[in-house]
CSV table of C-alpha atoms in Angstrom, one decimal:
chain,number,residue,atom,x,y,z
A,1,MET,CA,61.5,123.2,99.6
A,2,LYS,CA,61.8,121.2,96.4
A,3,ALA,CA,61.7,117.4,96.8
A,4,ILE,CA,61.0,114.3,94.9
A,5,HIS,CA,58.0,112.4,96.2
A,6,LEU,CA,57.4,108.7,95.7
A,7,THR,CA,53.6,108.4,96.1
A,8,ARG,CA,53.1,105.0,94.4
A,9,LEU,CA,55.2,102.2,93.1
A,10,GLY,CA,56.0,101.8,89.4
A,11,ASP,CA,58.3,103.0,86.6
A,12,PRO,CA,60.5,106.1,87.0
A,13,ASP,CA,57.8,108.5,86.0
A,14,VAL,CA,56.1,107.9,89.4
A,15,LEU,CA,58.8,110.1,90.9
A,16,GLN,CA,57.4,113.7,91.1
A,17,LEU,CA,58.9,117.1,91.9
A,18,VAL,CA,56.9,118.7,94.6
A,19,ASP,CA,57.0,121.6,97.1
A,20,VAL,CA,57.0,120.5,100.7
A,21,ALA,CA,57.8,122.0,104.1
A,22,GLU,CA,61.4,122.2,105.1
A,23,PRO,CA,62.3,119.7,107.8
A,24,VAL,CA,62.9,121.2,111.3
A,25,ILE,CA,65.3,120.3,114.1
A,26,VAL,CA,63.5,118.4,116.8
A,27,ARG,CA,66.4,117.2,119.0
A,28,PRO,CA,69.3,119.2,120.3
A,29,THR,CA,71.9,117.0,118.7
A,30,GLN,CA,70.5,117.4,115.2
A,31,ILE,CA,71.8,119.5,112.4
A,32,LYS,CA,70.1,120.9,109.3
A,33,VAL,CA,71.9,120.5,106.0
A,34,LYS,CA,71.4,122.2,102.7
A,35,ILE,CA,71.8,119.3,100.3
A,36,LYS,CA,74.0,120.0,97.3
A,37,ALA,CA,73.9,116.6,95.7
A,38,ALA,CA,72.4,113.1,96.3
A,39,GLY,CA,73.6,109.8,95.1
A,40,VAL,CA,71.4,107.5,93.0
A,41,ASN,CA,71.9,103.8,93.9
A,42,PRO,CA,70.3,100.7,92.4
A,43,VAL,CA,68.5,100.2,95.8
A,44,ASP,CA,66.6,103.4,95.1
A,45,THR,CA,65.2,101.9,91.9
A,46,LYS,CA,64.2,98.7,93.6
A,47,LEU,CA,62.5,100.6,96.4
A,48,ARG,CA,60.6,102.6,93.8
A,49,LYS,CA,59.4,99.5,92.0
A,50,ASN,CA,59.0,97.1,95.0
A,51,GLY,CA,58.2,99.3,98.0
A,52,VAL,CA,60.1,100.6,101.1
A,53,PRO,CA,60.7,98.4,104.1
A,54,PHE,CA,58.3,100.3,106.4
A,55,PRO,CA,54.4,100.1,106.3
A,56,ASP,CA,52.3,103.0,105.3
A,57,ALA,CA,55.4,105.1,104.4
A,58,LEU,CA,54.2,106.6,101.2
A,59,PRO,CA,54.5,109.3,100.1
A,60,THR,CA,58.2,109.3,100.9
A,61,ILE,CA,61.5,110.8,99.7
A,62,LEU,CA,64.1,108.4,98.5
A,63,GLY,CA,67.9,108.8,98.4
A,64,CYS,CA,70.3,107.3,101.0
A,65,ASP,CA,73.4,109.3,100.1
A,66,GLY,CA,73.9,113.0,100.5
A,67,ALA,CA,76.4,115.8,100.7
A,68,GLY,CA,75.8,119.4,101.6
A,69,VAL,CA,76.4,122.4,103.9
A,70,VAL,CA,75.4,122.8,107.5
A,71,VAL,CA,72.9,125.6,107.8
A,72,GLU,CA,71.4,125.2,111.3
A,73,LEU,CA,72.6,123.6,114.6
A,74,GLY,CA,70.6,122.1,117.4
A,75,ALA,CA,71.3,123.4,120.9
A,76,ALA,CA,73.7,120.5,121.7
A,77,ALA,CA,75.1,120.0,118.2
A,78,THR,CA,78.8,120.9,118.8
A,79,ARG,CA,80.6,118.7,116.2
A,80,PHE,CA,80.0,121.1,113.3
A,81,ARG,CA,79.8,124.8,112.6
A,82,LEU,CA,77.6,126.7,110.2
A,83,GLY,CA,78.9,126.4,106.7
A,84,ASP,CA,80.8,123.1,107.3
A,85,GLU,CA,80.6,120.8,104.3
A,86,VAL,CA,79.5,117.2,105.2
A,87,TRP,CA,78.6,113.8,103.6
A,88,PHE,CA,76.5,111.0,105.0
A,89,CYS,CA,74.4,107.9,104.3
A,90,HIS,CA,71.0,108.4,106.0
A,91,GLY,CA,67.3,108.0,105.3
A,92,GLY,CA,65.7,107.3,102.0
A,93,LEU,CA,64.1,104.0,103.1
A,94,GLY,CA,60.6,105.3,104.1
A,95,ARG,CA,61.1,106.2,107.8
A,96,GLU,CA,63.5,109.1,107.7
A,97,GLN,CA,63.5,111.6,104.9
A,98,GLY,CA,65.8,110.8,102.0
A,99,ASN,CA,68.1,113.1,100.1
A,100,TYR,CA,66.2,113.8,96.9
A,101,ALA,CA,65.4,117.2,98.5
A,102,GLU,CA,66.8,120.6,99.2
A,103,PHE,CA,67.2,120.2,102.9
A,104,THR,CA,67.5,117.4,105.5
A,105,VAL,CA,67.7,117.2,109.3
A,106,ILE,CA,70.1,114.5,110.7
A,107,GLU,CA,71.8,113.5,113.9
A,108,GLN,CA,75.3,115.0,114.0
A,109,ALA,CA,76.7,111.6,114.9
A,110,GLN,CA,75.6,110.3,111.5
A,111,VAL,CA,77.6,112.9,109.5
A,112,GLN,CA,81.3,113.2,108.6
A,113,PRO,CA,83.2,116.2,107.3
A,114,LYS,CA,83.3,116.1,103.5
A,115,PRO,CA,86.7,115.3,102.0
A,116,ARG,CA,88.2,118.5,100.8
A,117,ARG,CA,89.5,117.0,97.7
A,118,TRP,CA,86.0,116.0,96.5
A,119,SER,CA,83.2,118.0,95.0
A,120,PHE,CA,79.7,117.7,96.5
A,121,ALA,CA,78.8,115.4,93.6
A,122,GLU,CA,81.7,113.0,94.3
A,123,ALA,CA,80.9,113.0,98.1
A,124,ALA,CA,77.2,112.3,97.5
A,125,ALA,CA,78.1,109.4,95.2
A,126,ALA,CA,80.3,107.6,97.6
A,127,PRO,CA,78.9,106.7,101.1
A,128,LEU,CA,76.7,103.6,100.3
A,129,VAL,CA,79.2,102.0,98.0
A,130,LEU,CA,82.2,102.7,100.2
A,131,ILE,CA,80.5,101.3,103.3
A,132,THR,CA,79.4,98.2,101.3
A,133,ALA,CA,82.8,97.5,99.8
A,134,TRP,CA,84.6,98.1,103.1
A,135,GLU,CA,82.2,95.8,105.1
A,136,ALA,CA,82.6,93.1,102.5
A,137,LEU,CA,86.4,93.2,102.3
A,138,HIS,CA,87.4,94.2,105.8
A,139,ASP,CA,84.6,93.2,108.1
A,140,ARG,CA,83.5,89.9,106.4
A,141,SER,CA,86.5,88.5,104.6
A,142,LYS,CA,89.4,90.2,106.5
A,143,VAL,CA,91.4,91.0,103.3
A,144,LYS,CA,95.1,91.2,103.8
A,145,SER,CA,98.2,91.7,101.8
A,146,GLY,CA,99.2,88.9,99.4
A,147,GLN,CA,95.7,87.6,98.9
A,148,THR,CA,93.9,87.4,95.5
A,149,VAL,CA,90.5,89.1,95.3
A,150,LEU,CA,88.0,88.5,92.5
A,151,ILE,CA,85.5,91.4,92.2
A,152,HIS,CA,82.5,91.0,90.0
A,153,GLY,CA,81.2,94.1,88.3
A,154,GLY,CA,84.5,95.9,88.6
A,155,ALA,CA,83.3,99.1,86.8
A,156,GLY,CA,80.1,99.4,88.9
A,157,GLY,CA,79.4,101.5,91.9
A,158,VAL,CA,80.5,99.0,94.6
A,159,GLY,CA,83.0,97.3,92.3
A,160,HIS,CA,85.1,100.3,91.4
A,161,VAL,CA,85.7,101.3,95.0
A,162,ALA,CA,86.2,97.7,96.0
A,163,ILE,CA,89.1,97.4,93.6
A,164,GLN,CA,90.8,100.3,95.3
A,165,ILE,CA,90.1,99.2,98.8
A,166,ALA,CA,91.5,95.7,98.0
A,167,LYS,CA,94.6,97.3,96.5
A,168,LEU,CA,95.1,99.5,99.5
A,169,SER,CA,95.2,96.3,101.6
A,170,GLY,CA,98.0,94.9,99.4
A,171,ALA,CA,95.8,92.3,97.5
A,172,THR,CA,96.1,91.3,93.9
A,173,VAL,CA,92.8,92.1,92.2
A,174,ILE,CA,91.0,90.4,89.4
A,175,ALA,CA,87.9,92.2,88.1
A,176,THR,CA,85.1,91.1,85.8
A,177,VAL,CA,83.9,93.7,83.3
A,178,GLY,CA,81.4,93.8,80.4
A,179,SER,CA,83.3,96.0,77.9
A,180,GLU,CA,86.7,97.1,76.8
A,181,GLU,CA,85.9,100.6,78.1
A,182,HIS,CA,85.1,99.1,81.6
A,183,ALA,CA,88.3,97.0,81.4
A,184,ASN,CA,90.4,100.1,80.9
A,185,PHE,CA,88.6,101.8,83.7
A,186,ALA,CA,89.2,98.9,86.1
A,187,ARG,CA,92.9,98.8,85.2
A,188,GLU,CA,93.2,102.5,85.9
A,189,LEU,CA,91.8,101.9,89.3
A,190,GLY,CA,94.4,99.3,90.1
A,191,ALA,CA,93.0,95.9,88.9
A,192,ASP,CA,95.9,93.6,88.1
A,193,GLU,CA,93.8,91.4,85.7
A,194,VAL,CA,90.4,91.9,84.1
A,195,ILE,CA,88.0,89.2,82.8
A,196,HIS,CA,85.6,90.1,80.0
A,197,TYR,CA,82.7,88.1,81.2
A,198,PRO,CA,80.6,88.2,77.9
A,199,THR,CA,83.3,86.3,76.1
A,200,GLN,CA,85.4,84.7,78.8
A,201,ASP,CA,84.4,82.1,81.5
A,202,PHE,CA,85.3,83.8,84.7
A,203,VAL,CA,85.7,80.6,86.6
A,204,GLN,CA,88.2,79.2,84.1
A,205,GLU,CA,90.0,82.5,83.8
A,206,THR,CA,90.3,82.9,87.6
A,207,LEU,CA,91.7,79.4,87.9
A,208,ARG,CA,94.2,80.1,85.1
A,209,LEU,CA,95.3,83.3,86.6
A,210,THR,CA,95.8,81.7,90.1
A,211,ASP,CA,97.5,78.5,89.0
A,212,LYS,CA,94.3,76.6,89.6
A,213,LYS,CA,94.1,77.6,93.2
A,214,GLY,CA,91.2,80.1,92.9
A,215,ALA,CA,90.7,83.5,94.5
A,216,ASP,CA,91.1,83.9,98.2
A,217,ILE,CA,88.1,86.2,98.3
A,218,VAL,CA,85.3,86.7,95.8
A,219,LEU,CA,83.0,89.7,96.0
A,220,ASP,CA,79.7,89.0,94.2
A,221,THR,CA,77.8,92.2,93.3
A,222,VAL,CA,75.6,90.4,90.7
A,223,GLY,CA,73.9,87.4,92.4
A,224,SER,CA,72.1,84.4,91.0
A,225,ASP,CA,74.2,82.3,88.7
A,226,VAL,CA,77.3,84.5,89.3
A,227,PHE,CA,77.1,83.6,93.0
A,228,ARG,CA,76.7,79.9,92.4
A,229,ARG,CA,79.6,79.8,90.0
A,230,SER,CA,81.8,81.9,92.2
A,231,ILE,CA,82.1,79.0,94.6
A,232,ASP,CA,84.0,77.1,91.9
A,233,ALA,CA,86.4,80.1,91.5
A,234,THR,CA,87.2,80.3,95.2
A,235,ALA,CA,90.3,78.8,96.9
A,236,TYR,CA,90.0,76.2,99.6
A,237,GLY,CA,89.2,77.9,102.9
A,238,GLY,CA,88.4,81.2,101.1
A,239,ASP,CA,85.6,83.6,101.3
A,240,VAL,CA,82.6,84.4,99.0
A,241,VAL,CA,80.8,87.6,100.0
A,242,THR,CA,77.6,88.5,98.2
A,243,LEU,CA,75.4,91.5,98.2
A,244,LEU,CA,72.4,89.6,97.0
A,245,GLU,CA,70.2,86.8,98.3
A,246,PRO,CA,71.3,83.4,96.9
A,247,SER,CA,68.7,81.6,94.8
A,248,ALA,CA,66.8,78.8,96.3
A,249,ASP,CA,68.3,76.2,94.0
A,250,THR,CA,71.9,77.0,95.1
A,251,ASN,CA,74.0,73.8,95.5
A,252,TRP,CA,76.0,74.3,98.7
A,253,LYS,CA,77.8,71.0,98.4
A,254,GLU,CA,80.9,72.4,96.7
A,255,ALA,CA,81.1,75.3,99.1
A,256,ARG,CA,81.1,72.8,102.0
A,257,GLU,CA,83.7,70.6,100.5
A,258,ARG,CA,86.0,73.6,99.9
A,259,ASN,CA,85.4,74.8,103.5
A,260,LEU,CA,84.4,78.2,102.3
A,261,ARG,CA,83.1,81.0,104.4
A,262,ILE,CA,80.0,82.6,102.9
A,263,GLY,CA,79.3,86.2,103.9
A,264,PHE,CA,76.5,88.6,103.3
A,265,VAL,CA,76.5,92.4,103.2
A,266,LEU,CA,73.4,94.4,103.3
A,267,MET,CA,74.7,97.7,104.5
A,268,LEU,CA,71.2,99.2,104.9
A,269,THR,CA,70.3,96.8,107.7
A,270,PRO,CA,71.5,99.1,110.5
A,271,MET,CA,69.1,101.8,109.3
A,272,VAL,CA,66.2,99.4,108.7
A,273,ARG,CA,66.6,97.7,112.1
A,274,ASP,CA,67.8,100.7,114.0
A,275,LEU,CA,71.1,99.3,115.2
A,276,PRO,CA,73.0,102.2,116.8
A,277,ILE,CA,76.4,100.5,117.3
A,278,ALA,CA,76.4,99.3,113.7
A,279,ARG,CA,75.5,102.8,112.5
A,280,VAL,CA,78.5,104.2,114.5
A,281,HIS,CA,80.7,101.7,112.9
A,282,GLN,CA,79.6,102.7,109.4
A,283,VAL,CA,80.2,106.3,110.1
A,284,GLY,CA,83.7,105.3,111.2
A,285,ILE,CA,84.1,103.7,107.8
A,286,LEU,CA,83.4,107.0,106.1
A,287,ARG,CA,86.0,108.6,108.4
A,288,SER,CA,88.6,106.0,107.4
A,289,CYS,CA,87.8,106.3,103.7
A,290,GLY,CA,87.9,110.1,103.9
A,291,GLN,CA,91.5,109.9,105.1
A,292,PHE,CA,92.4,107.8,102.0
A,293,VAL,CA,90.6,110.4,99.9
A,294,GLU,CA,92.6,113.3,101.4
A,295,ALA,CA,95.8,111.3,100.8
A,296,ASN,CA,94.7,111.0,97.1
A,297,ALA,CA,94.6,107.2,97.5
A,298,LEU,CA,90.9,106.7,96.9
A,299,GLN,CA,88.6,108.1,94.2
A,300,ILE,CA,85.0,107.9,93.2
A,301,HIS,CA,83.9,108.1,89.6
A,302,VAL,CA,80.8,110.1,88.9
A,303,ASP,CA,79.5,108.9,85.5
A,304,ARG,CA,76.7,111.3,85.1
A,305,ILE,CA,75.0,114.2,87.0
A,306,PHE,CA,71.3,114.9,86.6
A,307,PRO,CA,69.3,117.9,87.8
A,308,LEU,CA,67.0,117.0,90.6
A,309,GLN,CA,63.9,117.5,88.4
A,310,ASN,CA,65.3,114.9,86.0
A,311,VAL,CA,65.4,112.1,88.6
A,312,SER,CA,63.3,109.8,86.4
A,313,ASP,CA,66.0,109.9,83.7
A,314,ALA,CA,68.6,109.2,86.4
A,315,HIS,CA,66.6,106.1,87.5
A,316,ARG,CA,66.4,104.9,83.9
A,317,TYR,CA,70.1,105.3,83.4
A,318,VAL,CA,70.9,103.3,86.6
A,319,GLU,CA,68.4,100.6,85.7
A,320,ALA,CA,70.0,100.2,82.2
A,321,GLY,CA,73.0,98.7,84.1
A,322,HIS,CA,75.8,100.3,82.1
A,323,THR,CA,76.8,102.9,84.7
A,324,CYS,CA,80.6,103.3,85.0
A,325,GLY,CA,80.9,104.3,88.6
A,326,LYS,CA,78.0,106.3,90.0
A,327,ALA,CA,75.1,108.6,88.9
A,328,VAL,CA,74.3,111.7,91.0
A,329,LEU,CA,71.5,114.2,91.4
A,330,SER,CA,72.5,117.9,91.6
A,331,VAL,CA,70.1,119.5,94.1
A,332,ASP,CA,71.5,123.0,93.9
């Protein structure tokens, strides 16, 4: 099969299209999937540059997100039939094969039926960002109706689905964006207010929009100074949830005096540390999100689709940081 190999760390050109043997079913509960599309996430670019979390894993195939068609069933795989369309977040970290490839083998429990309303590209774009946003807003900060949620990077992969998940929970949403195009996009997704962070101070704007109270929940998708300053934009007793590691010089005094809850979301941890219960929970998140998709209440925006052989261009595009929604590889 055709696949993209990472054999050494470096710039996007280290990703090479190769011919490798197709994966085979080795456990009765596994299924084989013909991959139609694979999501490209910022974490893929970081793994390419900095290394995967498992030793001696190179060469490896990146790509956590995938969507495709079931083409083979293990002897005890009864959840799906041949020809079923599925989506999943699995592999791509150096231990299990990722989805920059034509086929993958995966446990049936890690897979959900693809939403019928979505194309393969849309389904492949969605799992990692949906799980991340859901864990941040529901599992960590317990978002509820009537709250105000500040979402940084509202036009990005996580941000644009987080806006929708927060709105589905009845929250008022403020989103930070970097351009007028992204502001319009965030509003279309349901953002009640947008802050143009290159020209507006997001702390002052958030306080103005909340009558000096601050946001009940802040979702930080940027890190560093944005995380530090988000503390000042959060209401007393509120939540700041970050996807990044705070810098060593973070001053926690204001967070303590505001009685804030600080939450962290790294949705790849259950895969890295092999936590079965957490993996089941994440698959359940995809099931819940799929129901919203079928009700036409949740969408994913695919910004650009690249052919598999143009994976280096896809990585450059994602690293440029201007993606509106998600980038996807077409594997067909």
